Coordinates of C-alpha atoms in Angstrom, one line a residue:
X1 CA -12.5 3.2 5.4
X2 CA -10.9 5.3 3.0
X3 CA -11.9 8.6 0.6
X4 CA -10.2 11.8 -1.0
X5 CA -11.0 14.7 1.9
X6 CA -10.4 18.1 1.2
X7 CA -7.6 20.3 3.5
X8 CA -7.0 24.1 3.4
X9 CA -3.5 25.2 2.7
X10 CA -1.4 26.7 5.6
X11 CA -2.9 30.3 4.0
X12 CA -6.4 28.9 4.5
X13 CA -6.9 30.8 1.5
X14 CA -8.0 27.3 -1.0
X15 CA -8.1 23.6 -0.3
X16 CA -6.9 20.0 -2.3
X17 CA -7.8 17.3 -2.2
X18 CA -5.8 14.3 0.2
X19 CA -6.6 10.9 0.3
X20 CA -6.9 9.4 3.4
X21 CA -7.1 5.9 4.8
X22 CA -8.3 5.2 8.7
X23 CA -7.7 2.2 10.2
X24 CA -10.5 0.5 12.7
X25 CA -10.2 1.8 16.2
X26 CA -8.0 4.4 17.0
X27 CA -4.3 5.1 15.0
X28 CA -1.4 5.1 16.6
X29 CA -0.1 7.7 14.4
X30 CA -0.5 9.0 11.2
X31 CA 2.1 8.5 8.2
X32 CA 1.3 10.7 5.0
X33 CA 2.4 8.8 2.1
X34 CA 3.8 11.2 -0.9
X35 CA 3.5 10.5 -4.2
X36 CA 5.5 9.6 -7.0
X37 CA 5.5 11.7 -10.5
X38 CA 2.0 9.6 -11.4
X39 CA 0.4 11.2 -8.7
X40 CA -2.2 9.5 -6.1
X41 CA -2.7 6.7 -8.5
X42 CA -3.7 3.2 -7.9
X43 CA -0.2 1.9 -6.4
X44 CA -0.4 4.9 -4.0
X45 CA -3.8 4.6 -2.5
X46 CA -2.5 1.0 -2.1
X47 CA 0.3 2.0 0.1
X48 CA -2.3 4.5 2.4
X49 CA -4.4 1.6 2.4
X50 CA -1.9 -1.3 3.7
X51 CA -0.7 1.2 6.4
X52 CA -4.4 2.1 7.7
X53 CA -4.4 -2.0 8.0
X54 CA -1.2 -1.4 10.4
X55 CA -3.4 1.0 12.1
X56 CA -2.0 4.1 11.5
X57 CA -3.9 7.2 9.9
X58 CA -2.5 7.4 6.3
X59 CA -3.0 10.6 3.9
X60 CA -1.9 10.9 0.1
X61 CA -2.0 15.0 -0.9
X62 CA -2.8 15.3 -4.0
X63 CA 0.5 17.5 -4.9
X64 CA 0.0 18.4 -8.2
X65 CA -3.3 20.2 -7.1
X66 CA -2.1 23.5 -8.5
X67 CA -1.9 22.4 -12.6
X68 CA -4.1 19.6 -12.8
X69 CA -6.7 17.5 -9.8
X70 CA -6.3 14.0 -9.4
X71 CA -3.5 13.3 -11.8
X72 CA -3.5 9.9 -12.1
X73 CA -1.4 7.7 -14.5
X74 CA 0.7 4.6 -15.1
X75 CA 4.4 4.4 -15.0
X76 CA 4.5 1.7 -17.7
X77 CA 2.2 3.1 -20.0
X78 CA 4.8 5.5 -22.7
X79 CA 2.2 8.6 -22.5
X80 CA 1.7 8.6 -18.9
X81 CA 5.4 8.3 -18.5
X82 CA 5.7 11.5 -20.6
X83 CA 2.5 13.1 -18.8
X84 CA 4.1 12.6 -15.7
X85 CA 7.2 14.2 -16.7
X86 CA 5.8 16.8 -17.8
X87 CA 3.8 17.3 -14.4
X88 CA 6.8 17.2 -12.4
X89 CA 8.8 19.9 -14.7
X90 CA 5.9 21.9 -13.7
X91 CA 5.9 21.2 -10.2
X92 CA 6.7 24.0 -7.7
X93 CA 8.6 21.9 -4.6
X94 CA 8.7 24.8 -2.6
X95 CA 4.6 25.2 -2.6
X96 CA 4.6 21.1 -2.3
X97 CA 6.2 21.3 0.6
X98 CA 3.7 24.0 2.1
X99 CA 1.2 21.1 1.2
X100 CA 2.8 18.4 3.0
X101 CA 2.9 20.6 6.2
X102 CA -0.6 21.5 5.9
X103 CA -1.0 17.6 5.5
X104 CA 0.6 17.0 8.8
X105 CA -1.2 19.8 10.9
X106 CA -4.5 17.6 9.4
X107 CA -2.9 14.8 10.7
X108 CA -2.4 16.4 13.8
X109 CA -5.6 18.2 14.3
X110 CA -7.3 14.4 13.7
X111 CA -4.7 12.7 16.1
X112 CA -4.6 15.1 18.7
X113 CA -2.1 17.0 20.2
X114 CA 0.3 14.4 21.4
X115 CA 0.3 12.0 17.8
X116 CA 3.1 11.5 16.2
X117 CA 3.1 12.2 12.2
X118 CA 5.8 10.3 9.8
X119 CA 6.2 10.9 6.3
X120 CA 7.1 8.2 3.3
X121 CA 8.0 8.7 -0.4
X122 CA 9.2 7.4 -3.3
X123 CA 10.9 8.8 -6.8
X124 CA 9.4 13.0 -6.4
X125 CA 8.1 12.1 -3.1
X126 CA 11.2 10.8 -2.1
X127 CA 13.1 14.2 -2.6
X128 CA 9.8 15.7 -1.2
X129 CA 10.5 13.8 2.3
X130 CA 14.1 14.5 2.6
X131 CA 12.9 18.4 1.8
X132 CA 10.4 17.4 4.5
X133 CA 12.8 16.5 7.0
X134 CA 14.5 19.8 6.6
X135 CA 11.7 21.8 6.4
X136 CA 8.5 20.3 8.0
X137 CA 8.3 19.5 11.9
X138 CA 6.8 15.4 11.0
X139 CA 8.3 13.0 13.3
X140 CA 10.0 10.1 11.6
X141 CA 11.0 10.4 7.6
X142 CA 11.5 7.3 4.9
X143 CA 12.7 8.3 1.3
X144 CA 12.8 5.6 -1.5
X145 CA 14.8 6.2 -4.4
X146 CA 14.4 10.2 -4.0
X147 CA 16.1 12.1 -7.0
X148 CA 18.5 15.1 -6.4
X149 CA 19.1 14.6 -2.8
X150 CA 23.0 15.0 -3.2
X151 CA 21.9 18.4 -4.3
X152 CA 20.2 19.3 -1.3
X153 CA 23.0 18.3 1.7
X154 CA 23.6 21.8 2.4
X155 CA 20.1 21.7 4.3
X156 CA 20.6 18.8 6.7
X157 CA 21.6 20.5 9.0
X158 CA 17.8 21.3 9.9
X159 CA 17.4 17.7 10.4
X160 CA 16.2 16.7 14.2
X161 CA 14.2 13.8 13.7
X162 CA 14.8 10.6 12.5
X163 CA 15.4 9.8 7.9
X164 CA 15.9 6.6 6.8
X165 CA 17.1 6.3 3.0
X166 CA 16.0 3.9 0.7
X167 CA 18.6 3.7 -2.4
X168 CA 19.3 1.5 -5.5
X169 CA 22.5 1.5 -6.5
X170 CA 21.3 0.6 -10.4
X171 CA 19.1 3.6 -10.1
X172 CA 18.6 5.2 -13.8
X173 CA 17.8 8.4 -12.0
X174 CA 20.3 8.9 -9.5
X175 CA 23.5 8.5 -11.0
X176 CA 26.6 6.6 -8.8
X177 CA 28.2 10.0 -8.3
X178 CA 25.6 10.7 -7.0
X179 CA 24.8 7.9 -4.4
X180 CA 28.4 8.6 -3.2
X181 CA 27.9 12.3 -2.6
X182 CA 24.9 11.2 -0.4
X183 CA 26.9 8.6 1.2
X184 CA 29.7 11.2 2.1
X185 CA 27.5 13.7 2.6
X186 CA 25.4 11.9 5.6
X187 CA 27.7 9.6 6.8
X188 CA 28.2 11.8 9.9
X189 CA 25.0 12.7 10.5
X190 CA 23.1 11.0 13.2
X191 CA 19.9 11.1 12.2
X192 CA 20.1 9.5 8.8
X193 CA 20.4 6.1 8.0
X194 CA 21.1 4.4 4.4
X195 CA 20.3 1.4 3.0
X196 CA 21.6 0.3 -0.3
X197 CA 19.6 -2.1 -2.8
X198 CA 22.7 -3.7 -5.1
X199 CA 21.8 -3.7 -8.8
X200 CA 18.1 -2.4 -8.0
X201 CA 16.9 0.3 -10.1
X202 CA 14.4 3.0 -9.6
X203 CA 10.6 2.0 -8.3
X204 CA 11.6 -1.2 -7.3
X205 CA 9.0 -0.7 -4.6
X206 CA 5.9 0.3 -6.2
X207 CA 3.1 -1.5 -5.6
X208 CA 2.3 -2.6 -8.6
X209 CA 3.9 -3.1 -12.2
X210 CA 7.2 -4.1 -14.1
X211 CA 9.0 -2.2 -12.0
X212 CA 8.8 -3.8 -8.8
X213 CA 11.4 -6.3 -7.2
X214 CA 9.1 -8.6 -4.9
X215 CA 12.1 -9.5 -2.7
X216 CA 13.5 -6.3 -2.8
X217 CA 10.2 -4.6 -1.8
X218 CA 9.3 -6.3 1.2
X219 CA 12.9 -6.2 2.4
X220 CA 12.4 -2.3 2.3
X221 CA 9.1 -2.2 3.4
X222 CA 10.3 -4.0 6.4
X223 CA 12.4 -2.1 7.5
X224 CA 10.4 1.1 6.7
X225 CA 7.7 -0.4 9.0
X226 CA 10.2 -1.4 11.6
X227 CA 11.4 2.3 11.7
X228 CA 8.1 3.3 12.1
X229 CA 6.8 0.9 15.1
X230 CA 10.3 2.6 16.5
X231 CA 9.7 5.9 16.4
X232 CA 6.1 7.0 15.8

């Protein structure tokens, strides 16, 4: 069963829209998937909907609440590409993340008090989760291809729980100075673990479109669900 819910904000003081996907019976815990720049689109809703199958409680916020509902567009259509751009210059992180926390006390609140909340993203939602990790008290963290996380290192030290690190090393977004500087960077940190894709770009794990690598894909999404069984 899934269908867009509405939550309240940590304020209270106005609600978005998430998407959420239940499995049958009870969840074993709850993962809230975080969007790319296209928002809660198609490929998105996939991913909520292949881990309610798992049997977890999955939830897509709809993070670009604030400018526009329901964005929803196609990362290899030229306009939406541009849209979605746009949308993400836009973008307040720092409110985002005050949405993904609200997202997880939803989580929590269905669950109970003892369930166990991880977070996934990819591209924006990527960044979003290593922000997350820092910032948010979710339980286990997965990042695919996040942008501008070597720009962000000087927060890790928040990080208590568990990050795993999906990165291309042919990613047009994040530069290989910049892979290194993450690779230095977390090396020595215990909670993080990274896993390179050689001569992947970015998105090679959407769900849908040119810019998925089958092979690739499932590789990471094994391991992401692996991580998961482990500590959720």
């Amino acid at each position: 069963m899934a269908a867009f819910t509405s939550v309240s904000t940590l304020k209270g003081d106005a609600q978005f829209d998430v998407y959420v996907a239940r499995p049958e019976g009870t969840p074993k815990a709850a993962i809230v998937v975080i969007q790319e720049i296209f928002g809660v689109n198609e490929g998105i809703r996939r991913k909520c909907d292949g881990w309610a199958q798992a049997g977890y409680l999955a939830m897509a916020p709809d993070l670009f609440w604030r400018e526009k509902p329901h964005v929803e567009l196609d990362a290899d259509i030229a306009e939406d590409f541009q849209a979605a751009i746009g949308h993400m210059q836009k973008f307040n992180q720092d409110q985002g993340i005050r949405d993904i926390e609200a997202t997880i006390k939803a989580a929590r609140a269905e669950l109970g008090a003892d369930g166990k909340v991880g977070l996934v993203g990819y591209c924006l939602g990527g960044r979003l989760v290593f922000m997350s990790a820092c910032r948010t008290d979710g339980d286990a963290f997965v990042s695919y291809y996040g942008v501008g996380i070597d720009g962000l290192l000087g927060e890790q030290h928040a990080i208590g729980k568990p990050v795993l690190l999906h990165i291309p090393t042919a990613d047009g977004f994040v530069p290989p100075e910049a892979q290194q500087k993450m690779h230095d960077g977390l090396k020595d940190n215990r909670h993080v673990t990274l896993h390179d894709y050689e001569g992947l770009d970015h998105g090679f794990a959407a769900e849908m479109g040119n810019r998925r690598n089958e092979e690739a894909a499932q590789q990471a999404d094994r391991r992401t669900a692996d991580f998961f069984a482990a500590h959720l």
